[in-house]
């Protein structure tokens, strides 16, 4: 297997941001191939615990192999938005010392043409994190309206030519379904009149469809809305994002929770009584030039971290 598949992004920075204590309880909400999880386990003592989850059955299979060798790890097949329920079932809600999210698609998913995430090799246009659940990208494109396709490409891919691409998709599917990554990539090449330097014309379209098919931004919103009920006082939330939409959501969440919820003007409320649940501790942190050289996927990574506050006003 290609060794590139095993390079976790911002590994040292994420471990430092988690501030791991030997007997702590930690969560890896995006297990992938376990690079970050293994680093956490290396820093935990015999009484430490790690709860992990992933939607991808291949990732979960890798996690189960690791869990067989290390009983401190518990791995579940589930989206990270289900972590509050998993934590409660394990008796860990409000006790977690650190929660890590490494968002986006993993290298093994990109490298396997049959998963349909990449336009680099032709394969079925799938893009589901869990291939056994939900609707594939091909199925969604076959039924979505031109307006919905354009909206998704614009909102999730920030694609300037969203309407042109959506029109081309709808015209093409009248003759035959768009069933493969190669067919969609070639369509984007024809529909996009100008190229961004260093980017394939299909890059933003593939990103947008992947986010749509997997509900990625909804998953992130759902977890962030409940993350404070998971963390112990002093517990850390660490998020690695790979595009501006994710990072903007995380940045605004940490900002809002560190400022406190706005109250009507004129209320006799002291500053110490304002509900502040988090304080930012790290970020934005980007990969070094050396890491990007070794792992090009790290180029767009941004890490942010916040700490759960306790006591009055939290």
PDB file of C-alpha atoms in Angstrom:
ATOM      1  CA  UNK A   1       0.000   0.000   0.000  1.00  0.00           C
ATOM      2  CA  UNK A   2       1.237   3.467  -0.827  1.00  0.00           C
ATOM      3  CA  UNK A   3       2.851   4.998   2.233  1.00  0.00           C
ATOM      4  CA  UNK A   4       1.227   8.331   1.427  1.00  0.00           C
ATOM      5  CA  UNK A   5      -2.012   6.863   2.700  1.00  0.00           C
ATOM      6  CA  UNK A   6      -0.614   6.804   6.228  1.00  0.00           C
ATOM      7  CA  UNK A   7       0.516  10.421   6.581  1.00  0.00           C
ATOM      8  CA  UNK A   8      -1.800  12.270   8.999  1.00  0.00           C
ATOM      9  CA  UNK A   9      -1.998  16.020   8.445  1.00  0.00           C
ATOM     10  CA  UNK A  10      -0.707  18.459  11.095  1.00  0.00           C
ATOM     11  CA  UNK A  11       0.069  15.554  13.408  1.00  0.00           C
ATOM     12  CA  UNK A  12       2.403  17.294  15.844  1.00  0.00           C
ATOM     13  CA  UNK A  13       0.299  20.440  15.901  1.00  0.00           C
ATOM     14  CA  UNK A  14      -2.918  18.541  16.591  1.00  0.00           C
ATOM     15  CA  UNK A  15      -1.352  16.513  19.411  1.00  0.00           C
ATOM     16  CA  UNK A  16      -0.019  19.693  20.995  1.00  0.00           C
ATOM     17  CA  UNK A  17      -3.415  21.369  20.656  1.00  0.00           C
ATOM     18  CA  UNK A  18      -5.146  18.422  22.351  1.00  0.00           C
ATOM     19  CA  UNK A  19      -2.791  18.763  25.339  1.00  0.00           C
ATOM     20  CA  UNK A  20      -3.040  15.031  26.018  1.00  0.00           C
ATOM     21  CA  UNK A  21      -2.948  13.823  29.618  1.00  0.00           C
ATOM     22  CA  UNK A  22      -1.979  10.209  30.268  1.00  0.00           C
ATOM     23  CA  UNK A  23      -5.218   9.089  31.928  1.00  0.00           C
ATOM     24  CA  UNK A  24      -7.511  11.232  29.797  1.00  0.00           C
ATOM     25  CA  UNK A  25     -10.496  10.378  27.627  1.00  0.00           C
ATOM     26  CA  UNK A  26     -10.231  11.346  23.961  1.00  0.00           C
ATOM     27  CA  UNK A  27     -12.337  11.123  20.824  1.00  0.00           C
ATOM     28  CA  UNK A  28     -11.252  10.826  17.195  1.00  0.00           C
ATOM     29  CA  UNK A  29     -14.373  11.592  15.199  1.00  0.00           C
ATOM     30  CA  UNK A  30     -12.737  10.902  11.811  1.00  0.00           C
ATOM     31  CA  UNK A  31     -10.629   7.772  12.261  1.00  0.00           C
ATOM     32  CA  UNK A  32      -9.600   7.389   8.592  1.00  0.00           C
ATOM     33  CA  UNK A  33      -6.641   5.049   8.666  1.00  0.00           C
ATOM     34  CA  UNK A  34      -5.816   5.804  12.269  1.00  0.00           C
ATOM     35  CA  UNK A  35      -2.818   8.111  11.986  1.00  0.00           C
ATOM     36  CA  UNK A  36      -4.061  10.609  14.550  1.00  0.00           C
ATOM     37  CA  UNK A  37      -5.611   7.863  16.686  1.00  0.00           C
ATOM     38  CA  UNK A  38      -2.313   5.995  16.937  1.00  0.00           C
ATOM     39  CA  UNK A  39      -0.543   9.185  17.949  1.00  0.00           C
ATOM     40  CA  UNK A  40      -3.118   9.763  20.696  1.00  0.00           C
ATOM     41  CA  UNK A  41      -2.739   6.186  21.959  1.00  0.00           C
ATOM     42  CA  UNK A  42       1.043   6.588  22.061  1.00  0.00           C
ATOM     43  CA  UNK A  43       0.587   9.502  24.462  1.00  0.00           C
ATOM     44  CA  UNK A  44      -2.014   7.840  26.689  1.00  0.00           C
ATOM     45  CA  UNK A  45      -1.221   5.730  29.711  1.00  0.00           C
ATOM     46  CA  UNK A  46      -2.815   2.411  30.594  1.00  0.00           C
ATOM     47  CA  UNK A  47      -5.857   4.159  32.118  1.00  0.00           C
ATOM     48  CA  UNK A  48      -6.473   6.427  29.125  1.00  0.00           C
ATOM     49  CA  UNK A  49      -9.329   5.839  26.694  1.00  0.00           C
ATOM     50  CA  UNK A  50      -9.961   6.647  23.044  1.00  0.00           C
ATOM     51  CA  UNK A  51     -13.382   6.568  21.395  1.00  0.00           C
ATOM     52  CA  UNK A  52     -13.312   6.717  17.584  1.00  0.00           C
ATOM     53  CA  UNK A  53     -15.790   6.624  14.744  1.00  0.00           C
ATOM     54  CA  UNK A  54     -15.932   6.838  10.969  1.00  0.00           C
ATOM     55  CA  UNK A  55     -18.595   6.341   8.309  1.00  0.00           C
ATOM     56  CA  UNK A  56     -16.288   4.483   5.950  1.00  0.00           C
ATOM     57  CA  UNK A  57     -16.443   0.685   6.468  1.00  0.00           C
ATOM     58  CA  UNK A  58     -12.812   0.304   5.353  1.00  0.00           C
ATOM     59  CA  UNK A  59     -11.721   2.804   7.998  1.00  0.00           C
ATOM     60  CA  UNK A  60     -13.764   1.039  10.660  1.00  0.00           C
ATOM     61  CA  UNK A  61     -12.233  -2.316   9.683  1.00  0.00           C
ATOM     62  CA  UNK A  62      -8.783  -0.801  10.197  1.00  0.00           C
ATOM     63  CA  UNK A  63      -9.924   0.607  13.533  1.00  0.00           C
ATOM     64  CA  UNK A  64     -11.203  -2.761  14.691  1.00  0.00           C
ATOM     65  CA  UNK A  65      -7.856  -4.347  13.903  1.00  0.00           C
ATOM     66  CA  UNK A  66      -6.179  -1.704  16.030  1.00  0.00           C
ATOM     67  CA  UNK A  67      -8.740  -2.113  18.819  1.00  0.00           C
ATOM     68  CA  UNK A  68      -8.068  -5.863  18.962  1.00  0.00           C
ATOM     69  CA  UNK A  69      -4.449  -5.067  19.800  1.00  0.00           C
ATOM     70  CA  UNK A  70      -5.216  -2.115  22.087  1.00  0.00           C
ATOM     71  CA  UNK A  71      -8.264  -2.349  24.373  1.00  0.00           C
ATOM     72  CA  UNK A  72      -8.046   1.370  25.214  1.00  0.00           C
ATOM     73  CA  UNK A  73      -9.661   2.024  21.819  1.00  0.00           C
ATOM     74  CA  UNK A  74     -13.365   1.674  20.987  1.00  0.00           C
ATOM     75  CA  UNK A  75     -14.339   2.144  17.316  1.00  0.00           C
ATOM     76  CA  UNK A  76     -17.815   2.608  15.844  1.00  0.00           C
ATOM     77  CA  UNK A  77     -19.183   2.935  12.321  1.00  0.00           C
ATOM     78  CA  UNK A  78     -21.119   6.181  12.503  1.00  0.00           C
ATOM     79  CA  UNK A  79     -20.935   9.797  11.324  1.00  0.00           C
ATOM     80  CA  UNK A  80     -19.296  12.100  13.849  1.00  0.00           C
ATOM     81  CA  UNK A  81     -22.604  13.903  14.358  1.00  0.00           C
ATOM     82  CA  UNK A  82     -23.638  10.783  16.318  1.00  0.00           C
ATOM     83  CA  UNK A  83     -20.849  11.270  18.855  1.00  0.00           C
ATOM     84  CA  UNK A  84     -23.141  12.721  21.550  1.00  0.00           C
ATOM     85  CA  UNK A  85     -25.230   9.533  21.495  1.00  0.00           C
ATOM     86  CA  UNK A  86     -22.144   7.300  21.406  1.00  0.00           C
ATOM     87  CA  UNK A  87     -20.535   9.193  24.278  1.00  0.00           C
ATOM     88  CA  UNK A  88     -23.657   8.926  26.412  1.00  0.00           C
ATOM     89  CA  UNK A  89     -23.929   5.196  25.709  1.00  0.00           C
ATOM     90  CA  UNK A  90     -20.303   4.788  26.813  1.00  0.00           C
ATOM     91  CA  UNK A  91     -20.818   6.939  29.916  1.00  0.00           C
ATOM     92  CA  UNK A  92     -18.397   9.595  28.630  1.00  0.00           C
ATOM     93  CA  UNK A  93     -20.598  12.666  28.082  1.00  0.00           C
ATOM     94  CA  UNK A  94     -19.114  15.637  29.941  1.00  0.00           C
ATOM     95  CA  UNK A  95     -15.904  13.703  30.641  1.00  0.00           C
ATOM     96  CA  UNK A  96     -14.019  14.002  27.352  1.00  0.00           C
ATOM     97  CA  UNK A  97     -10.639  15.724  27.578  1.00  0.00           C
ATOM     98  CA  UNK A  98     -10.162  16.179  23.853  1.00  0.00           C
ATOM     99  CA  UNK A  99     -12.089  15.745  20.600  1.00  0.00           C
ATOM    100  CA  UNK A 100     -10.344  15.745  17.223  1.00  0.00           C
ATOM    101  CA  UNK A 101     -11.938  16.153  13.793  1.00  0.00           C
ATOM    102  CA  UNK A 102      -9.868  15.798  10.602  1.00  0.00           C
ATOM    103  CA  UNK A 103     -12.471  16.837   8.057  1.00  0.00           C
ATOM    104  CA  UNK A 104     -12.852  16.020   4.389  1.00  0.00           C
ATOM    105  CA  UNK A 105     -11.918  13.018   2.291  1.00  0.00           C
ATOM    106  CA  UNK A 106      -9.003  10.718   3.135  1.00  0.00           C
ATOM    107  CA  UNK A 107      -6.144   9.726   0.857  1.00  0.00           C
ATOM    108  CA  UNK A 108      -7.268   6.065   0.591  1.00  0.00           C
ATOM    109  CA  UNK A 109     -10.711   7.223  -0.529  1.00  0.00           C
ATOM    110  CA  UNK A 110      -9.188   9.483  -3.181  1.00  0.00           C
ATOM    111  CA  UNK A 111      -6.767   6.824  -4.383  1.00  0.00           C
ATOM    112  CA  UNK A 112      -9.412   4.130  -5.002  1.00  0.00           C
ATOM    113  CA  UNK A 113     -11.173   4.843  -8.293  1.00  0.00           C
ATOM    114  CA  UNK A 114     -14.164   2.682  -7.353  1.00  0.00           C
ATOM    115  CA  UNK A 115     -15.065   5.086  -4.530  1.00  0.00           C
ATOM    116  CA  UNK A 116     -15.736   7.854  -7.059  1.00  0.00           C
ATOM    117  CA  UNK A 117     -14.164  10.744  -5.140  1.00  0.00           C
ATOM    118  CA  UNK A 118     -11.492  11.678  -7.665  1.00  0.00           C
ATOM    119  CA  UNK A 119     -11.412  12.664 -11.324  1.00  0.00           C
ATOM    120  CA  UNK A 120      -7.816  11.425 -11.616  1.00  0.00           C
ATOM    121  CA  UNK A 121      -8.943   7.889 -12.480  1.00  0.00           C
ATOM    122  CA  UNK A 122     -12.224   6.799 -14.040  1.00  0.00           C
ATOM    123  CA  UNK A 123     -14.668   4.994 -11.775  1.00  0.00           C
ATOM    124  CA  UNK A 124     -18.302   4.934 -10.661  1.00  0.00           C
ATOM    125  CA  UNK A 125     -19.587   8.378  -9.668  1.00  0.00           C
ATOM    126  CA  UNK A 126     -20.334   7.433  -6.065  1.00  0.00           C
ATOM    127  CA  UNK A 127     -18.630   9.752  -3.488  1.00  0.00           C
ATOM    128  CA  UNK A 128     -20.402   8.295  -0.439  1.00  0.00           C
ATOM    129  CA  UNK A 129     -18.321   8.000   2.722  1.00  0.00           C
ATOM    130  CA  UNK A 130     -20.428   4.925   3.489  1.00  0.00           C
ATOM    131  CA  UNK A 131     -21.085   3.158   0.164  1.00  0.00           C
ATOM    132  CA  UNK A 132     -23.941   1.187   1.720  1.00  0.00           C
ATOM    133  CA  UNK A 133     -25.923   4.205   2.866  1.00  0.00           C
ATOM    134  CA  UNK A 134     -27.710   7.036   1.112  1.00  0.00           C
ATOM    135  CA  UNK A 135     -27.690   8.310  -2.439  1.00  0.00           C
ATOM    136  CA  UNK A 136     -24.643   8.321  -4.725  1.00  0.00           C
ATOM    137  CA  UNK A 137     -23.531  11.420  -6.624  1.00  0.00           C
ATOM    138  CA  UNK A 138     -24.712   9.820  -9.882  1.00  0.00           C
ATOM    139  CA  UNK A 139     -28.157   9.176  -8.420  1.00  0.00           C
ATOM    140  CA  UNK A 140     -28.442  12.722  -7.106  1.00  0.00           C
ATOM    141  CA  UNK A 141     -27.362  14.244 -10.428  1.00  0.00           C
ATOM    142  CA  UNK A 142     -29.917  12.096 -12.244  1.00  0.00           C
ATOM    143  CA  UNK A 143     -32.861  13.560 -10.302  1.00  0.00           C
ATOM    144  CA  UNK A 144     -31.825  17.039  -9.118  1.00  0.00           C
ATOM    145  CA  UNK A 145     -33.169  20.107 -10.886  1.00  0.00           C
ATOM    146  CA  UNK A 146     -30.864  22.414 -12.791  1.00  0.00           C
ATOM    147  CA  UNK A 147     -31.411  25.085 -10.154  1.00  0.00           C
ATOM    148  CA  UNK A 148     -30.530  22.736  -7.286  1.00  0.00           C
ATOM    149  CA  UNK A 149     -27.380  21.552  -9.045  1.00  0.00           C
ATOM    150  CA  UNK A 150     -26.278  25.136  -9.686  1.00  0.00           C
ATOM    151  CA  UNK A 151     -26.965  26.083  -6.072  1.00  0.00           C
ATOM    152  CA  UNK A 152     -24.906  23.174  -4.717  1.00  0.00           C
ATOM    153  CA  UNK A 153     -21.981  23.933  -7.036  1.00  0.00           C
ATOM    154  CA  UNK A 154     -22.095  27.601  -6.056  1.00  0.00           C
ATOM    155  CA  UNK A 155     -22.643  27.167  -2.305  1.00  0.00           C
ATOM    156  CA  UNK A 156     -20.450  24.135  -1.647  1.00  0.00           C
ATOM    157  CA  UNK A 157     -17.871  24.455  -4.414  1.00  0.00           C
ATOM    158  CA  UNK A 158     -17.766  28.227  -4.775  1.00  0.00           C
ATOM    159  CA  UNK A 159     -17.802  27.509  -8.507  1.00  0.00           C
ATOM    160  CA  UNK A 160     -18.027  30.656 -10.690  1.00  0.00           C
ATOM    161  CA  UNK A 161     -19.459  28.704 -13.598  1.00  0.00           C
ATOM    162  CA  UNK A 162     -22.052  26.780 -11.575  1.00  0.00           C
ATOM    163  CA  UNK A 163     -24.935  27.623 -13.903  1.00  0.00           C
ATOM    164  CA  UNK A 164     -23.014  26.624 -17.040  1.00  0.00           C
ATOM    165  CA  UNK A 165     -22.014  23.299 -15.507  1.00  0.00           C
ATOM    166  CA  UNK A 166     -25.533  22.624 -14.199  1.00  0.00           C
ATOM    167  CA  UNK A 167     -26.994  23.342 -17.634  1.00  0.00           C
ATOM    168  CA  UNK A 168     -24.466  21.007 -19.254  1.00  0.00           C
ATOM    169  CA  UNK A 169     -25.279  18.253 -16.763  1.00  0.00           C
ATOM    170  CA  UNK A 170     -29.002  18.503 -17.453  1.00  0.00           C
ATOM    171  CA  UNK A 171     -28.523  18.561 -21.224  1.00  0.00           C
ATOM    172  CA  UNK A 172     -26.133  15.588 -21.118  1.00  0.00           C
ATOM    173  CA  UNK A 173     -28.299  13.413 -18.884  1.00  0.00           C
ATOM    174  CA  UNK A 174     -31.173  13.631 -21.363  1.00  0.00           C
ATOM    175  CA  UNK A 175     -29.111  11.462 -23.711  1.00  0.00           C
ATOM    176  CA  UNK A 176     -27.444   9.246 -21.112  1.00  0.00           C
ATOM    177  CA  UNK A 177     -26.835   9.200 -17.339  1.00  0.00           C
ATOM    178  CA  UNK A 178     -23.624  10.717 -15.987  1.00  0.00           C
ATOM    179  CA  UNK A 179     -22.446   7.580 -14.251  1.00  0.00           C
ATOM    180  CA  UNK A 180     -18.650   7.841 -14.023  1.00  0.00           C
ATOM    181  CA  UNK A 181     -16.074  10.276 -12.656  1.00  0.00           C
ATOM    182  CA  UNK A 182     -14.459  10.492 -16.070  1.00  0.00           C
ATOM    183  CA  UNK A 183     -17.694  11.511 -17.760  1.00  0.00           C
ATOM    184  CA  UNK A 184     -18.315  14.277 -15.229  1.00  0.00           C
ATOM    185  CA  UNK A 185     -14.714  15.502 -15.413  1.00  0.00           C
ATOM    186  CA  UNK A 186     -14.871  15.733 -19.211  1.00  0.00           C
ATOM    187  CA  UNK A 187     -18.183  17.588 -19.009  1.00  0.00           C
ATOM    188  CA  UNK A 188     -16.629  20.143 -16.642  1.00  0.00           C
ATOM    189  CA  UNK A 189     -13.651  20.572 -18.978  1.00  0.00           C
ATOM    190  CA  UNK A 190     -16.057  21.457 -21.785  1.00  0.00           C
ATOM    191  CA  UNK A 191     -18.320  23.698 -19.692  1.00  0.00           C
ATOM    192  CA  UNK A 192     -15.684  25.766 -17.854  1.00  0.00           C
ATOM    193  CA  UNK A 193     -14.330  28.461 -20.191  1.00  0.00           C
ATOM    194  CA  UNK A 194     -11.274  29.467 -18.135  1.00  0.00           C
ATOM    195  CA  UNK A 195      -8.990  27.460 -15.870  1.00  0.00           C
ATOM    196  CA  UNK A 196      -7.704  28.356 -12.434  1.00  0.00           C
ATOM    197  CA  UNK A 197      -3.916  27.970 -12.279  1.00  0.00           C
ATOM    198  CA  UNK A 198      -3.014  24.543 -10.939  1.00  0.00           C
ATOM    199  CA  UNK A 199      -6.639  23.361 -10.707  1.00  0.00           C
ATOM    200  CA  UNK A 200      -8.573  20.951 -12.875  1.00  0.00           C
ATOM    201  CA  UNK A 201     -11.891  22.449 -14.093  1.00  0.00           C
ATOM    202  CA  UNK A 202     -13.775  19.710 -12.228  1.00  0.00           C
ATOM    203  CA  UNK A 203     -12.147  20.322  -8.824  1.00  0.00           C
ATOM    204  CA  UNK A 204     -14.851  22.559  -7.382  1.00  0.00           C
ATOM    205  CA  UNK A 205     -17.690  20.477  -8.840  1.00  0.00           C
ATOM    206  CA  UNK A 206     -16.352  17.281  -7.283  1.00  0.00           C
ATOM    207  CA  UNK A 207     -15.903  19.022  -3.935  1.00  0.00           C
ATOM    208  CA  UNK A 208     -19.431  20.386  -4.008  1.00  0.00           C
ATOM    209  CA  UNK A 209     -21.036  17.060  -4.924  1.00  0.00           C
ATOM    210  CA  UNK A 210     -19.094  15.214  -2.228  1.00  0.00           C
ATOM    211  CA  UNK A 211     -20.275  17.692   0.397  1.00  0.00           C
ATOM    212  CA  UNK A 212     -23.861  17.409  -0.858  1.00  0.00           C
ATOM    213  CA  UNK A 213     -23.935  13.614  -1.013  1.00  0.00           C
ATOM    214  CA  UNK A 214     -22.483  13.200   2.477  1.00  0.00           C
ATOM    215  CA  UNK A 215     -24.184  16.150   4.158  1.00  0.00           C
ATOM    216  CA  UNK A 216     -20.776  17.198   5.439  1.00  0.00           C
ATOM    217  CA  UNK A 217     -21.573  20.740   6.516  1.00  0.00           C
ATOM    218  CA  UNK A 218     -24.795  19.635   8.216  1.00  0.00           C
ATOM    219  CA  UNK A 219     -22.808  16.992  10.084  1.00  0.00           C
ATOM    220  CA  UNK A 220     -20.346  19.640  11.252  1.00  0.00           C
ATOM    221  CA  UNK A 221     -23.073  22.062  12.350  1.00  0.00           C
ATOM    222  CA  UNK A 222     -24.867  19.256  14.228  1.00  0.00           C
ATOM    223  CA  UNK A 223     -21.799  18.182  16.201  1.00  0.00           C
ATOM    224  CA  UNK A 224     -20.571  21.680  17.015  1.00  0.00           C
ATOM    225  CA  UNK A 225     -24.002  22.549  18.365  1.00  0.00           C
ATOM    226  CA  UNK A 226     -23.626  19.799  20.978  1.00  0.00           C
ATOM    227  CA  UNK A 227     -19.872  19.538  21.471  1.00  0.00           C
ATOM    228  CA  UNK A 228     -19.824  21.463  24.755  1.00  0.00           C
ATOM    229  CA  UNK A 229     -22.013  18.818  26.397  1.00  0.00           C
ATOM    230  CA  UNK A 230     -19.333  16.252  25.547  1.00  0.00           C
ATOM    231  CA  UNK A 231     -16.248  18.070  26.818  1.00  0.00           C
ATOM    232  CA  UNK A 232     -15.033  18.130  30.397  1.00  0.00           C
ATOM    233  CA  UNK A 233     -14.022  21.483  31.843  1.00  0.00           C
ATOM    234  CA  UNK A 234     -10.629  22.169  30.269  1.00  0.00           C
ATOM    235  CA  UNK A 235     -11.343  19.696  27.463  1.00  0.00           C
ATOM    236  CA  UNK A 236     -10.151  20.663  23.988  1.00  0.00           C
ATOM    237  CA  UNK A 237     -11.925  20.747  20.631  1.00  0.00           C
ATOM    238  CA  UNK A 238      -9.427  20.461  17.748  1.00  0.00           C
ATOM    239  CA  UNK A 239     -10.600  20.719  14.138  1.00  0.00           C
ATOM    240  CA  UNK A 240      -8.554  20.389  10.948  1.00  0.00           C
ATOM    241  CA  UNK A 241     -10.396  21.830   7.932  1.00  0.00           C
ATOM    242  CA  UNK A 242      -9.496  21.614   4.257  1.00  0.00           C
ATOM    243  CA  UNK A 243     -11.604  24.290   2.624  1.00  0.00           C
ATOM    244  CA  UNK A 244     -12.964  27.687   3.509  1.00  0.00           C
ATOM    245  CA  UNK A 245     -16.561  26.566   4.089  1.00  0.00           C
ATOM    246  CA  UNK A 246     -15.590  24.193   6.900  1.00  0.00           C
ATOM    247  CA  UNK A 247     -13.061  26.563   8.393  1.00  0.00           C
ATOM    248  CA  UNK A 248     -15.547  29.436   8.390  1.00  0.00           C
ATOM    249  CA  UNK A 249     -18.080  27.338  10.313  1.00  0.00           C
ATOM    250  CA  UNK A 250     -15.477  26.319  12.918  1.00  0.00           C
ATOM    251  CA  UNK A 251     -14.059  29.833  13.223  1.00  0.00           C
ATOM    252  CA  UNK A 252     -17.485  31.404  13.769  1.00  0.00           C
ATOM    253  CA  UNK A 253     -18.531  28.713  16.254  1.00  0.00           C
ATOM    254  CA  UNK A 254     -15.442  29.225  18.410  1.00  0.00           C
ATOM    255  CA  UNK A 255     -15.803  33.000  18.159  1.00  0.00           C
ATOM    256  CA  UNK A 256     -19.472  32.961  19.166  1.00  0.00           C
ATOM    257  CA  UNK A 257     -18.977  30.537  22.056  1.00  0.00           C
ATOM    258  CA  UNK A 258     -16.001  32.515  23.365  1.00  0.00           C
ATOM    259  CA  UNK A 259     -17.924  35.822  23.245  1.00  0.00           C
ATOM    260  CA  UNK A 260     -21.089  34.465  24.762  1.00  0.00           C
ATOM    261  CA  UNK A 261     -24.587  34.592  23.414  1.00  0.00           C
ATOM    262  CA  UNK A 262     -25.818  38.139  22.762  1.00  0.00           C
ATOM    263  CA  UNK A 263     -28.262  39.587  25.281  1.00  0.00           C
ATOM    264  CA  UNK A 264     -30.728  42.449  24.846  1.00  0.00           C
ATOM    265  CA  UNK A 265     -29.225  45.850  25.555  1.00  0.00           C
ATOM    266  CA  UNK A 266     -29.896  47.358  28.967  1.00  0.00           C
ATOM    267  CA  UNK A 267     -30.113  44.114  30.940  1.00  0.00           C
ATOM    268  CA  UNK A 268     -28.395  44.371  34.354  1.00  0.00           C
ATOM    269  CA  UNK A 269     -25.936  41.570  33.565  1.00  0.00           C
ATOM    270  CA  UNK A 270     -22.302  41.678  34.599  1.00  0.00           C
ATOM    271  CA  UNK A 271     -19.633  40.554  32.172  1.00  0.00           C
ATOM    272  CA  UNK A 272     -18.843  37.511  34.324  1.00  0.00           C
ATOM    273  CA  UNK A 273     -22.444  36.338  34.009  1.00  0.00           C
ATOM    274  CA  UNK A 274     -22.396  36.147  30.197  1.00  0.00           C
ATOM    275  CA  UNK A 275     -22.533  32.549  28.988  1.00  0.00           C
ATOM    276  CA  UNK A 276     -19.112  31.771  27.522  1.00  0.00           C
ATOM    277  CA  UNK A 277     -18.529  28.071  26.964  1.00  0.00           C
ATOM    278  CA  UNK A 278     -15.219  28.064  25.056  1.00  0.00           C
ATOM    279  CA  UNK A 279     -12.018  30.007  24.735  1.00  0.00           C
ATOM    280  CA  UNK A 280      -9.814  29.822  21.641  1.00  0.00           C
ATOM    281  CA  UNK A 281      -6.378  28.367  22.356  1.00  0.00           C
ATOM    282  CA  UNK A 282      -4.792  27.593  18.974  1.00  0.00           C
ATOM    283  CA  UNK A 283      -5.246  28.773  15.429  1.00  0.00           C
ATOM    284  CA  UNK A 284      -5.335  29.274  12.682  1.00  0.00           C
ATOM    285  CA  UNK A 285      -2.357  26.930  12.189  1.00  0.00           C
ATOM    286  CA  UNK A 286      -1.211  25.845   8.730  1.00  0.00           C
ATOM    287  CA  UNK A 287       1.179  23.140   7.606  1.00  0.00           C
ATOM    288  CA  UNK A 288       4.843  24.015   7.252  1.00  0.00           C
ATOM    289  CA  UNK A 289       6.511  24.108   3.864  1.00  0.00           C
ATOM    290  CA  UNK A 290       8.324  20.892   4.763  1.00  0.00           C
ATOM    291  CA  UNK A 291       5.056  19.095   5.538  1.00  0.00           C
ATOM    292  CA  UNK A 292       3.443  20.303   2.328  1.00  0.00           C
ATOM    293  CA  UNK A 293       6.457  19.031   0.365  1.00  0.00           C
ATOM    294  CA  UNK A 294       6.101  15.619   2.015  1.00  0.00           C
ATOM    295  CA  UNK A 295       2.291  15.525   1.881  1.00  0.00           C
ATOM    296  CA  UNK A 296       0.646  17.859  -0.675  1.00  0.00           C
ATOM    297  CA  UNK A 297      -2.787  17.202   0.892  1.00  0.00           C
ATOM    298  CA  UNK A 298      -1.656  19.356   3.820  1.00  0.00           C
ATOM    299  CA  UNK A 299      -1.465  22.477   1.652  1.00  0.00           C
ATOM    300  CA  UNK A 300      -5.012  23.615   2.365  1.00  0.00           C
ATOM    301  CA  UNK A 301      -5.254  22.359   5.969  1.00  0.00           C
ATOM    302  CA  UNK A 302      -6.163  24.789   8.752  1.00  0.00           C
ATOM    303  CA  UNK A 303      -6.202  23.806  12.425  1.00  0.00           C
ATOM    304  CA  UNK A 304      -8.200  25.584  15.117  1.00  0.00           C
ATOM    305  CA  UNK A 305      -8.646  24.596  18.768  1.00  0.00           C
ATOM    306  CA  UNK A 306     -10.723  25.781  21.709  1.00  0.00           C
ATOM    307  CA  UNK A 307     -10.991  24.848  25.382  1.00  0.00           C
ATOM    308  CA  UNK A 308     -14.162  24.208  27.393  1.00  0.00           C
ATOM    309  CA  UNK A 309     -14.688  26.745  30.144  1.00  0.00           C
ATOM    310  CA  UNK A 310     -16.182  25.959  33.531  1.00  0.00           C
ATOM    311  CA  UNK A 311     -17.718  27.684  36.517  1.00  0.00           C
ATOM    312  CA  UNK A 312     -19.987  30.717  36.454  1.00  0.00           C
ATOM    313  CA  UNK A 313     -20.750  32.080  33.018  1.00  0.00           C
ATOM    314  CA  UNK A 314     -20.229  28.781  31.270  1.00  0.00           C
TER     315      UNK A 314
END
